[in-house]
Short mmCIF file of C-alpha atoms and ligand atoms in Angstrom, two decimals:
data_model
loop_
_atom_site.label_atom_id
_atom_site.label_comp_id
_atom_site.label_asym_id
_atom_site.label_seq_id
_atom_site.Cartn_x
_atom_site.Cartn_y
_atom_site.Cartn_z
CA MET A 5 19.09 9.34 -25.46
CA ILE A 6 18.58 9.21 -21.70
CA THR A 7 19.89 5.98 -20.16
CA LEU A 8 19.23 4.04 -16.97
CA GLN A 9 22.78 4.95 -15.89
CA ASP A 10 21.95 8.66 -16.27
CA CYS A 11 19.02 8.19 -13.90
CA GLN A 12 21.09 6.25 -11.37
CA GLN A 13 23.71 8.98 -11.55
CA ARG A 14 21.09 11.59 -10.77
CA ASP A 15 19.95 9.65 -7.70
CA ALA A 16 23.55 9.37 -6.52
CA SER A 17 24.04 13.13 -6.74
CA ASP A 18 20.57 14.10 -5.45
CA PRO A 19 21.01 16.23 -2.28
CA LEU A 20 17.49 15.25 -1.12
CA ARG A 21 18.01 11.51 -1.55
CA SER A 22 18.28 10.79 2.18
CA LEU A 23 14.74 12.08 2.80
CA ARG A 24 13.30 8.95 1.23
CA ASP A 25 14.40 7.04 4.34
CA LEU A 26 11.85 8.98 6.36
CA PHE A 27 9.04 7.17 4.53
CA SER A 28 7.74 3.66 4.70
CA LEU A 29 7.03 2.39 1.19
CA PRO A 30 6.55 -1.27 0.23
CA PRO A 31 9.77 -2.56 -1.37
CA GLY A 32 9.67 -2.40 -5.16
CA LEU A 33 6.53 -0.27 -5.31
CA ILE A 34 6.81 2.86 -7.47
CA TYR A 35 4.33 5.18 -5.84
CA LEU A 36 3.27 7.97 -8.18
CA ASP A 37 0.07 8.84 -6.37
CA GLY A 38 1.40 11.03 -3.56
CA ASN A 39 -0.65 13.85 -5.07
CA SER A 40 -3.76 11.94 -3.98
CA LEU A 41 -2.64 10.21 -0.77
CA GLY A 42 0.88 10.91 0.44
CA ALA A 43 3.12 8.08 1.64
CA MET A 44 3.42 7.16 5.32
CA PRO A 45 6.23 8.74 7.32
CA LYS A 46 7.96 5.96 9.28
CA SER A 47 7.46 7.95 12.47
CA ALA A 48 3.67 7.86 12.07
CA ALA A 49 3.18 4.33 13.40
CA ALA A 50 5.02 5.02 16.66
CA ARG A 51 3.34 8.41 17.02
CA ALA A 52 -0.11 6.85 16.55
CA ALA A 53 0.69 4.23 19.18
CA GLN A 54 1.90 6.93 21.58
CA VAL A 55 -1.19 9.08 21.10
CA VAL A 56 -3.52 6.14 21.54
CA THR A 57 -1.85 4.15 24.32
CA GLN A 58 -0.16 6.89 26.35
CA GLU A 59 -1.96 10.16 25.73
CA TRP A 60 -5.43 8.67 25.45
CA GLY A 61 -4.97 5.36 27.28
CA GLN A 62 -3.00 6.61 30.29
CA ASP A 63 -3.38 10.36 30.56
CA LEU A 64 -6.94 10.55 29.29
CA ILE A 65 -8.54 13.96 29.59
CA GLN A 66 -5.40 15.56 31.00
CA SER A 67 -3.86 15.26 27.53
CA TRP A 68 -5.80 18.27 26.29
CA ASN A 69 -3.31 20.33 28.30
CA LYS A 70 -0.47 17.95 29.11
CA ALA A 71 0.06 16.62 25.56
CA GLY A 72 -0.89 19.91 23.92
CA TRP A 73 -3.94 18.50 22.15
CA PHE A 74 -5.89 21.70 22.53
CA ASP A 75 -3.74 24.03 20.45
CA LEU A 76 -2.67 21.49 17.81
CA PRO A 77 -4.64 23.32 15.05
CA GLN A 78 -2.67 26.53 15.66
CA ARG A 79 0.71 24.85 16.22
CA LEU A 80 0.38 22.81 13.04
CA GLY A 81 -0.90 25.87 11.18
CA ASN A 82 2.27 27.69 12.17
CA ARG A 83 4.34 24.84 10.74
CA ILE A 84 2.39 24.89 7.45
CA ALA A 85 2.66 28.69 7.16
CA PRO A 86 6.24 28.86 5.79
CA LEU A 87 5.36 26.32 3.08
CA ILE A 88 2.65 28.62 1.71
CA GLY A 89 4.10 32.08 2.30
CA ALA A 90 1.83 32.85 5.23
CA GLY A 91 2.74 34.53 8.51
CA GLN A 92 2.63 33.06 12.00
CA ASP A 93 -0.83 32.85 13.59
CA GLN A 94 -2.55 33.13 10.22
CA VAL A 95 -3.12 29.42 9.50
CA VAL A 96 -5.03 26.67 11.30
CA ALA A 97 -5.02 22.94 10.55
CA THR A 98 -8.60 21.77 10.93
CA ASP A 99 -11.61 20.11 9.30
CA SER A 100 -11.60 19.06 5.64
CA THR A 101 -10.76 21.12 2.57
CA SER A 102 -14.44 21.14 1.60
CA ILE A 103 -15.54 22.48 4.99
CA ASN A 104 -12.73 25.04 5.13
CA LEU A 105 -13.69 26.23 1.68
CA TYR A 106 -17.24 26.71 2.91
CA LYS A 107 -15.95 28.86 5.77
CA VAL A 108 -13.63 31.08 3.72
CA LEU A 109 -15.99 31.43 0.75
CA SER A 110 -18.75 32.47 3.14
CA ALA A 111 -16.42 35.03 4.64
CA ALA A 112 -15.45 36.31 1.20
CA ILE A 113 -19.10 36.57 0.11
CA THR A 114 -20.04 38.41 3.31
CA ILE A 115 -17.19 40.87 2.88
CA ALA A 116 -18.09 41.39 -0.78
CA LYS A 117 -21.73 42.03 0.17
CA GLN A 118 -20.63 44.71 2.61
CA ASP A 119 -18.04 46.38 0.40
CA ALA A 120 -19.60 45.98 -3.04
CA PRO A 121 -23.27 45.02 -2.69
CA LEU A 122 -23.95 45.10 -6.43
CA ARG A 123 -21.40 42.42 -7.20
CA ARG A 124 -23.12 39.05 -7.20
CA VAL A 125 -20.91 36.66 -9.19
CA LEU A 126 -18.56 33.99 -7.89
CA LEU A 127 -16.22 32.92 -10.69
CA SER A 128 -14.29 29.66 -11.00
CA GLU A 129 -12.90 27.24 -13.54
CA ARG A 130 -15.13 24.58 -15.06
CA SER A 131 -12.36 22.01 -14.54
CA ASN A 132 -11.86 22.88 -10.87
CA PHE A 133 -12.04 19.95 -8.47
CA PRO A 134 -15.75 19.08 -8.13
CA THR A 135 -16.09 19.53 -4.37
CA ASP A 136 -14.91 23.14 -4.74
CA LEU A 137 -17.62 23.74 -7.31
CA TYR A 138 -20.26 21.91 -5.29
CA ILE A 139 -19.51 23.95 -2.17
CA ALA A 140 -19.58 27.14 -4.24
CA GLU A 141 -22.85 26.11 -5.87
CA GLY A 142 -24.54 25.49 -2.53
CA LEU A 143 -23.30 28.77 -1.09
CA CYS A 144 -24.30 30.77 -4.14
CA GLN A 145 -27.83 29.36 -3.89
CA ALA A 146 -28.08 30.27 -0.23
CA GLN A 147 -26.57 33.74 -0.68
CA GLY A 148 -28.31 34.81 -3.90
CA PHE A 149 -25.07 34.71 -5.87
CA THR A 150 -24.45 33.35 -9.36
CA LEU A 151 -21.71 30.77 -9.88
CA LYS A 152 -20.03 31.37 -13.22
CA LEU A 153 -17.69 28.74 -14.65
CA VAL A 154 -15.22 29.39 -17.45
CA GLU A 155 -12.18 27.81 -19.10
CA PRO A 156 -8.77 28.99 -17.80
CA GLU A 157 -8.11 31.16 -20.85
CA GLU A 158 -11.48 32.91 -20.33
CA ILE A 159 -10.78 34.05 -16.75
CA ALA A 160 -9.20 37.39 -17.64
CA ALA A 161 -12.18 38.45 -19.74
CA ALA A 162 -14.61 37.42 -16.99
CA LEU A 163 -13.12 39.81 -14.41
CA ASP A 164 -15.88 42.39 -14.69
CA SER A 165 -17.88 44.74 -12.46
CA ASP A 166 -20.30 41.94 -11.43
CA LEU A 167 -17.52 39.83 -9.98
CA ALA A 168 -17.37 39.52 -6.19
CA VAL A 169 -15.06 36.53 -5.65
CA LEU A 170 -12.63 34.61 -7.84
CA MET A 171 -12.01 31.10 -6.52
CA LEU A 172 -9.32 29.00 -8.20
CA THR A 173 -7.27 25.93 -7.49
CA HIS A 174 -3.61 26.88 -7.93
CA VAL A 175 -2.58 23.56 -9.56
CA ASN A 176 -5.31 21.84 -11.55
CA TYR A 177 -5.99 18.31 -10.26
CA ARG A 178 -6.58 16.82 -13.71
CA THR A 179 -3.93 18.48 -15.84
CA GLY A 180 -1.27 19.63 -13.37
CA ALA A 181 -1.43 23.12 -14.91
CA MET A 182 -0.48 25.89 -12.47
CA HIS A 183 -1.78 29.46 -12.34
CA ASP A 184 0.52 32.40 -11.77
CA MET A 185 -0.74 33.24 -8.29
CA ALA A 186 0.66 36.77 -8.15
CA SER A 187 -0.64 37.96 -11.52
CA VAL A 188 -4.08 36.31 -11.21
CA THR A 189 -4.53 37.75 -7.71
CA ALA A 190 -3.49 41.19 -8.92
CA ALA A 191 -5.93 40.99 -11.84
CA ALA A 192 -8.80 39.93 -9.53
CA HIS A 193 -8.04 42.82 -7.18
CA ALA A 194 -7.73 45.30 -10.05
CA ALA A 195 -11.23 44.20 -11.08
CA GLY A 196 -12.48 44.81 -7.52
CA ALA A 197 -12.90 41.15 -6.54
CA LEU A 198 -11.59 39.02 -3.67
CA MET A 199 -9.24 36.10 -4.38
CA VAL A 200 -9.62 32.63 -2.82
CA TRP A 201 -6.98 29.97 -3.59
CA ASP A 202 -7.21 26.22 -3.11
CA LEU A 203 -3.70 24.86 -2.52
CA ALA A 204 -4.65 21.15 -2.44
CA HIS A 205 -2.06 20.28 -5.11
CA SER A 206 0.41 23.03 -4.17
CA ALA A 207 1.17 22.88 -0.45
CA GLY A 208 4.38 20.88 -0.06
CA ALA A 209 4.73 20.47 -3.84
CA VAL A 210 5.50 23.95 -5.16
CA PRO A 211 6.65 27.11 -3.38
CA VAL A 212 3.67 29.34 -2.61
CA ASP A 213 3.71 32.99 -1.51
CA LEU A 214 0.23 33.97 -0.35
CA LEU A 215 1.28 37.17 1.41
CA GLY A 216 3.54 38.16 -1.48
CA ALA A 217 0.63 37.73 -3.88
CA GLY A 218 -1.67 39.62 -1.50
CA ALA A 219 -4.31 36.88 -1.70
CA ASP A 220 -7.38 37.07 0.53
CA PHE A 221 -8.12 33.48 1.60
CA ALA A 222 -6.67 30.03 1.01
CA VAL A 223 -7.42 26.42 1.87
CA GLY A 224 -5.41 23.27 1.31
CA CYS A 225 -5.20 19.57 1.93
CA GLY A 226 -3.29 17.63 4.61
CA TYR A 227 -3.23 14.15 3.08
CA LYS A 228 -1.71 14.88 -0.35
CA TYR A 229 1.83 16.31 -0.57
CA LEU A 230 1.87 17.07 3.18
CA ASN A 231 1.73 13.31 3.89
CA GLY A 232 -0.61 13.69 6.87
CA GLY A 233 -2.37 10.33 6.40
CA PRO A 234 -5.78 9.27 5.08
CA GLY A 235 -8.39 11.90 5.86
CA ALA A 236 -5.80 14.14 7.56
CA PRO A 237 -7.16 17.54 8.57
CA ALA A 238 -6.87 20.29 5.98
CA PHE A 239 -5.77 23.89 6.59
CA LEU A 240 -6.99 27.37 5.96
CA TRP A 241 -5.35 30.78 5.76
CA VAL A 242 -6.96 34.18 6.09
CA ASN A 243 -5.21 37.41 5.17
CA PRO A 244 -4.94 39.38 8.46
CA LEU A 245 -6.75 42.25 6.70
CA HIS A 246 -9.92 40.17 6.84
CA THR A 247 -9.57 37.82 9.79
CA GLU A 248 -11.60 39.79 12.30
CA ARG A 249 -14.10 41.36 9.95
CA PHE A 250 -16.50 38.47 10.11
CA TRP A 251 -17.56 35.43 12.10
CA GLN A 252 -17.18 32.46 9.88
CA PRO A 253 -20.58 30.76 9.59
CA LEU A 254 -19.70 27.58 11.52
CA SER A 255 -19.44 29.55 14.74
CA GLY A 256 -18.80 26.64 17.06
CA TRP A 257 -17.27 26.68 20.50
CA TRP A 258 -13.68 26.01 19.39
CA GLY A 259 -13.77 29.34 17.58
CA HIS A 260 -15.10 31.10 20.68
CA ALA A 261 -12.95 33.63 22.55
CA ALA A 262 -13.39 31.71 25.82
CA PRO A 263 -14.71 28.22 25.06
CA PHE A 264 -14.48 27.09 28.67
CA ALA A 265 -16.45 30.05 30.00
CA PHE A 266 -19.51 28.22 28.62
CA THR A 267 -21.45 31.43 28.03
CA PRO A 268 -24.68 31.22 26.05
CA ASP A 269 -23.63 33.81 23.49
CA TYR A 270 -20.94 33.56 20.83
CA GLN A 271 -17.88 35.80 21.02
CA PRO A 272 -15.40 35.02 18.25
CA ALA A 273 -11.81 34.35 19.25
CA PRO A 274 -9.27 36.89 18.04
CA GLY A 275 -7.35 35.95 14.92
CA VAL A 276 -7.62 32.84 12.81
CA THR A 277 -8.70 30.70 15.80
CA ARG A 278 -12.26 31.85 15.07
CA TYR A 279 -12.10 29.66 11.97
CA LEU A 280 -12.18 26.53 14.14
CA CYS A 281 -15.57 24.96 14.73
CA GLY A 282 -15.79 21.98 17.11
CA THR A 283 -13.64 19.36 18.82
CA GLN A 284 -10.73 18.36 16.63
CA PRO A 285 -9.66 14.88 15.43
CA VAL A 286 -6.62 14.65 17.71
CA VAL A 287 -5.21 11.37 16.38
CA SER A 288 -5.30 12.63 12.79
CA LEU A 289 -3.84 16.01 13.74
CA SER A 290 -1.01 14.26 15.60
CA LEU A 291 -0.11 12.26 12.48
CA LEU A 292 -0.15 15.37 10.29
CA ALA A 293 2.77 16.53 12.44
CA CYS A 294 4.77 13.51 11.22
CA GLY A 295 4.11 14.54 7.62
CA LEU A 296 5.31 18.07 8.36
CA ASP A 297 8.51 16.67 9.91
CA GLY A 298 9.54 15.72 6.35
CA PHE A 299 9.59 19.39 5.39
CA ALA A 300 11.53 20.30 8.53
CA ALA A 301 14.12 17.68 7.49
CA ALA A 302 14.24 19.18 3.97
CA GLU A 303 14.88 22.67 5.34
CA PRO A 304 18.68 22.35 5.87
CA LEU A 305 18.91 20.71 2.41
CA GLY A 306 17.38 23.70 0.64
CA GLY A 307 13.72 23.48 1.69
CA MET A 308 10.90 24.15 -0.75
CA ALA A 309 13.24 25.62 -3.37
CA ALA A 310 15.26 22.39 -3.50
CA LEU A 311 12.08 20.29 -3.48
CA ARG A 312 10.73 22.32 -6.38
CA ALA A 313 13.94 21.94 -8.37
CA LYS A 314 13.82 18.18 -7.88
CA SER A 315 10.11 18.00 -8.68
CA LEU A 316 10.70 19.77 -12.00
CA ALA A 317 13.65 17.50 -12.76
CA LEU A 318 11.49 14.42 -12.07
CA THR A 319 8.56 15.61 -14.18
CA ASP A 320 10.87 16.76 -17.01
CA LEU A 321 12.52 13.34 -16.97
CA PHE A 322 9.19 11.50 -17.02
CA ILE A 323 7.95 13.53 -20.00
CA ALA A 324 11.22 13.03 -21.88
CA LEU A 325 11.30 9.28 -21.20
CA VAL A 326 7.66 8.79 -22.22
CA GLU A 327 8.47 10.54 -25.47
CA GLN A 328 11.64 8.53 -25.95
CA ARG A 329 10.12 5.15 -25.16
CA CYS A 330 6.36 5.25 -25.80
CA GLU A 331 6.18 7.22 -29.01
CA GLY A 332 3.52 5.90 -31.41
CA TYR A 333 1.36 4.34 -28.68
CA GLY A 334 -1.36 6.97 -28.64
CA LEU A 335 -0.36 8.98 -25.58
CA GLY A 336 -0.51 12.78 -25.41
CA LEU A 337 0.52 15.29 -22.75
CA ALA A 338 -2.03 17.40 -20.83
CA THR A 339 0.49 19.01 -18.47
CA PRO A 340 2.20 22.23 -19.62
CA ARG A 341 5.89 21.85 -20.47
CA GLU A 342 6.70 25.33 -19.24
CA HIS A 343 8.05 25.08 -15.69
CA ALA A 344 6.19 28.16 -14.45
CA LYS A 345 2.91 26.56 -15.52
CA ARG A 346 3.39 23.10 -14.05
CA GLY A 347 2.75 21.62 -10.61
CA SER A 348 4.32 18.34 -9.44
CA GLN A 349 2.35 15.88 -11.55
CA VAL A 350 2.33 14.78 -15.16
CA CYS A 351 -0.91 13.89 -16.91
CA LEU A 352 -0.81 11.83 -20.05
CA THR A 353 -3.87 11.73 -22.29
CA ARG A 354 -5.50 9.03 -24.30
CA GLU A 355 -8.54 9.19 -26.59
CA HIS A 356 -11.69 8.43 -24.62
CA GLY A 357 -12.56 4.74 -24.89
CA GLN A 358 -8.99 3.72 -25.73
CA GLY A 359 -8.21 2.02 -22.44
CA ALA A 360 -6.67 4.75 -20.26
CA PHE A 361 -8.30 3.16 -17.20
CA ALA A 362 -7.04 -0.32 -18.13
CA ILE A 363 -3.50 0.97 -18.75
CA VAL A 364 -3.44 2.44 -15.23
CA GLN A 365 -4.75 -0.84 -13.79
CA ALA A 366 -2.12 -2.84 -15.67
CA LEU A 367 0.56 -0.51 -14.30
CA ILE A 368 -0.76 -0.93 -10.76
CA ALA A 369 -0.58 -4.71 -11.21
CA ARG A 370 3.10 -4.20 -12.07
CA GLY A 371 3.65 -2.09 -8.94
CA VAL A 372 3.52 1.35 -10.56
CA VAL A 373 0.76 3.29 -8.85
CA GLY A 374 -0.78 6.23 -10.68
CA ASP A 375 -4.43 6.99 -11.24
CA PHE A 376 -7.05 7.56 -13.90
CA ARG A 377 -9.33 10.55 -14.40
CA ALA A 378 -12.16 10.38 -16.95
CA GLY A 379 -12.11 12.83 -19.84
CA ASP A 380 -14.14 16.00 -19.69
CA GLY A 381 -16.78 16.60 -22.32
CA ALA A 382 -14.67 19.31 -23.93
CA THR A 383 -11.64 17.29 -25.00
CA HIS A 384 -12.89 13.66 -24.96
CA LYS A 385 -9.47 12.71 -23.68
CA ASP A 386 -9.02 10.50 -20.66
CA ILE A 387 -6.17 11.14 -18.27
CA LEU A 388 -3.44 8.93 -16.79
CA ARG A 389 -2.16 10.87 -13.81
CA PHE A 390 1.25 10.52 -12.18
CA GLY A 391 2.30 12.52 -9.13
CA PHE A 392 5.99 13.02 -8.30
CA THR A 393 6.66 13.73 -4.64
CA PRO A 394 10.25 14.98 -4.46
CA LEU A 395 10.56 13.94 -0.81
CA TYR A 396 10.57 10.26 -1.72
CA ILE A 397 10.56 9.62 -5.48
CA GLY A 398 13.87 8.93 -7.21
CA PHE A 399 15.10 9.23 -10.80
CA GLU A 400 15.63 5.50 -11.32
CA GLU A 401 12.02 4.94 -10.31
CA VAL A 402 10.95 7.31 -13.07
CA TRP A 403 12.96 5.26 -15.54
CA ASN A 404 11.38 2.02 -14.30
CA ALA A 405 7.87 3.47 -14.35
CA VAL A 406 8.22 4.44 -18.00
CA GLU A 407 9.71 1.04 -18.82
CA HIS A 408 6.62 -0.63 -17.29
CA LEU A 409 4.37 1.75 -19.21
CA TYR A 410 6.14 0.78 -22.43
CA GLN A 411 5.70 -2.94 -21.67
CA VAL A 412 2.00 -2.51 -20.88
CA LEU A 413 1.46 -0.71 -24.19
CA ALA A 414 3.77 -2.76 -26.39
CA ASN A 415 2.49 -6.15 -25.17
CA GLY A 416 -1.13 -5.07 -25.32
CA GLU A 417 -1.23 -6.20 -21.67
CA TRP A 418 -3.77 -3.50 -20.82
CA GLN A 419 -6.36 -5.27 -22.98
CA ARG A 420 -6.67 -8.17 -20.53
CA PRO A 421 -10.22 -8.32 -19.12
CA GLU A 422 -9.18 -8.04 -15.45
CA PHE A 423 -7.91 -4.50 -16.03
CA LYS A 424 -11.31 -3.21 -17.14
CA GLN A 425 -13.02 -3.64 -13.76
CA GLN A 426 -13.75 -0.25 -12.15
CA GLN A 427 -13.87 0.06 -8.34
CA ALA A 428 -15.56 2.63 -6.10
CA VAL A 429 -12.45 4.78 -5.58
CA THR A 430 -10.38 5.46 -8.67
C1 LIG B 520 -8.14 16.81 -2.99
C2 LIG B 520 -8.91 18.06 -3.17
C3 LIG B 520 -9.96 18.38 -2.30
C4 LIG B 520 -10.36 17.41 -1.25
O1 LIG B 520 -11.37 17.88 -0.44
P1 LIG B 520 -11.84 17.03 0.82
O2 LIG B 520 -12.74 17.91 1.55
O3 LIG B 520 -10.62 16.62 1.56
O4 LIG B 520 -12.53 15.80 0.31
C5 LIG B 520 -10.60 19.59 -2.48
N1 LIG B 520 -10.23 20.44 -3.46
C6 LIG B 520 -9.22 20.14 -4.32
C7 LIG B 520 -8.84 21.11 -5.38
C8 LIG B 520 -8.55 18.94 -4.21
O5 LIG B 520 -7.57 18.64 -5.04
#
């Protein structure tokens, strides 16, 4: 039996506990949705005011140089790099994940067309995040490629001589299942294909080693575990083997070698800078820096390795407590138990039509914020999704979250009509 005192004890001896003070969270709220929108760093409000009132309001156009607005994408990219096993000057923070995926997938397809013109298949997982599949679908149409979608256990068999590019999300958004980046990348390369990773649910949540795995391209999200704020710019990484082989297709002036020469022809900038397109969202980029400060603060306390250890402890505890407390209430587990196969979230399942959405709403009404994802056709199981951000979630909160879940189930509270109302963003 795990007790409340055990959980309190774990908070007391948690070496990362002090990091929670860097974040502004409403008192009493148990926020288990940092995998979708990270919490606000306390420093963000003052930074936003400074950017708006001083840098914009007072210094105006001089701030491009004076406040360092112009090279924010590269400077932030260099701060993200150690979190994902990338080198310096290989990452830029810019645009959205969807747009960055368009750029790197286009690059991968162009390289594949040059190196292996007979390969015409882009392979991904059917349960990948939809925007990744939509971007791939559009590109495949335009480039005369075929998008092939398989289940995770079918990937190995699909690595054949038609395959040009394998595009996967490292940690699955619905189930929290994690691929072994090194072995999947090696298998793709052995089959003669390029490897593109989406790190949306990995960056800042699990240690990633892109260079160690020898991956080709990666993209990731700024507003999830990196805590960059709503709509924060995303990032992209290009293996230096490929960076200068190709102009990415959105060849705008910010990716030009000399943007202020204003020449009529495009000359790509050296290095990953050519993956920028147009003028950047400076306010949003400035706030992403506040999110990254959380990882700088974690560094002397053990960095990503310590964050990963705590994340696994939190998710292990949640699974164990749900099993201890909510047994017999029709919940299953979609997330792998094996540590090497799990990201930083836990997804519980419920038979489709058995109120998964309403259970999540009833929890939110009690101040426990998770989210709901509808079942896929294959399993007919709906998902209750809970993200555990080790920077600010504590062990006692996990206990309390499960206690609320038990109450919602045991009292039949989720069956109240107000919890059935679906809104635009779930
Ligand atoms: C969150 C997420 C995105 C988000 O893409 P946007 O362009 O920011 O809307 C993309 N891919 C994956 C795998 C995600 O989890």
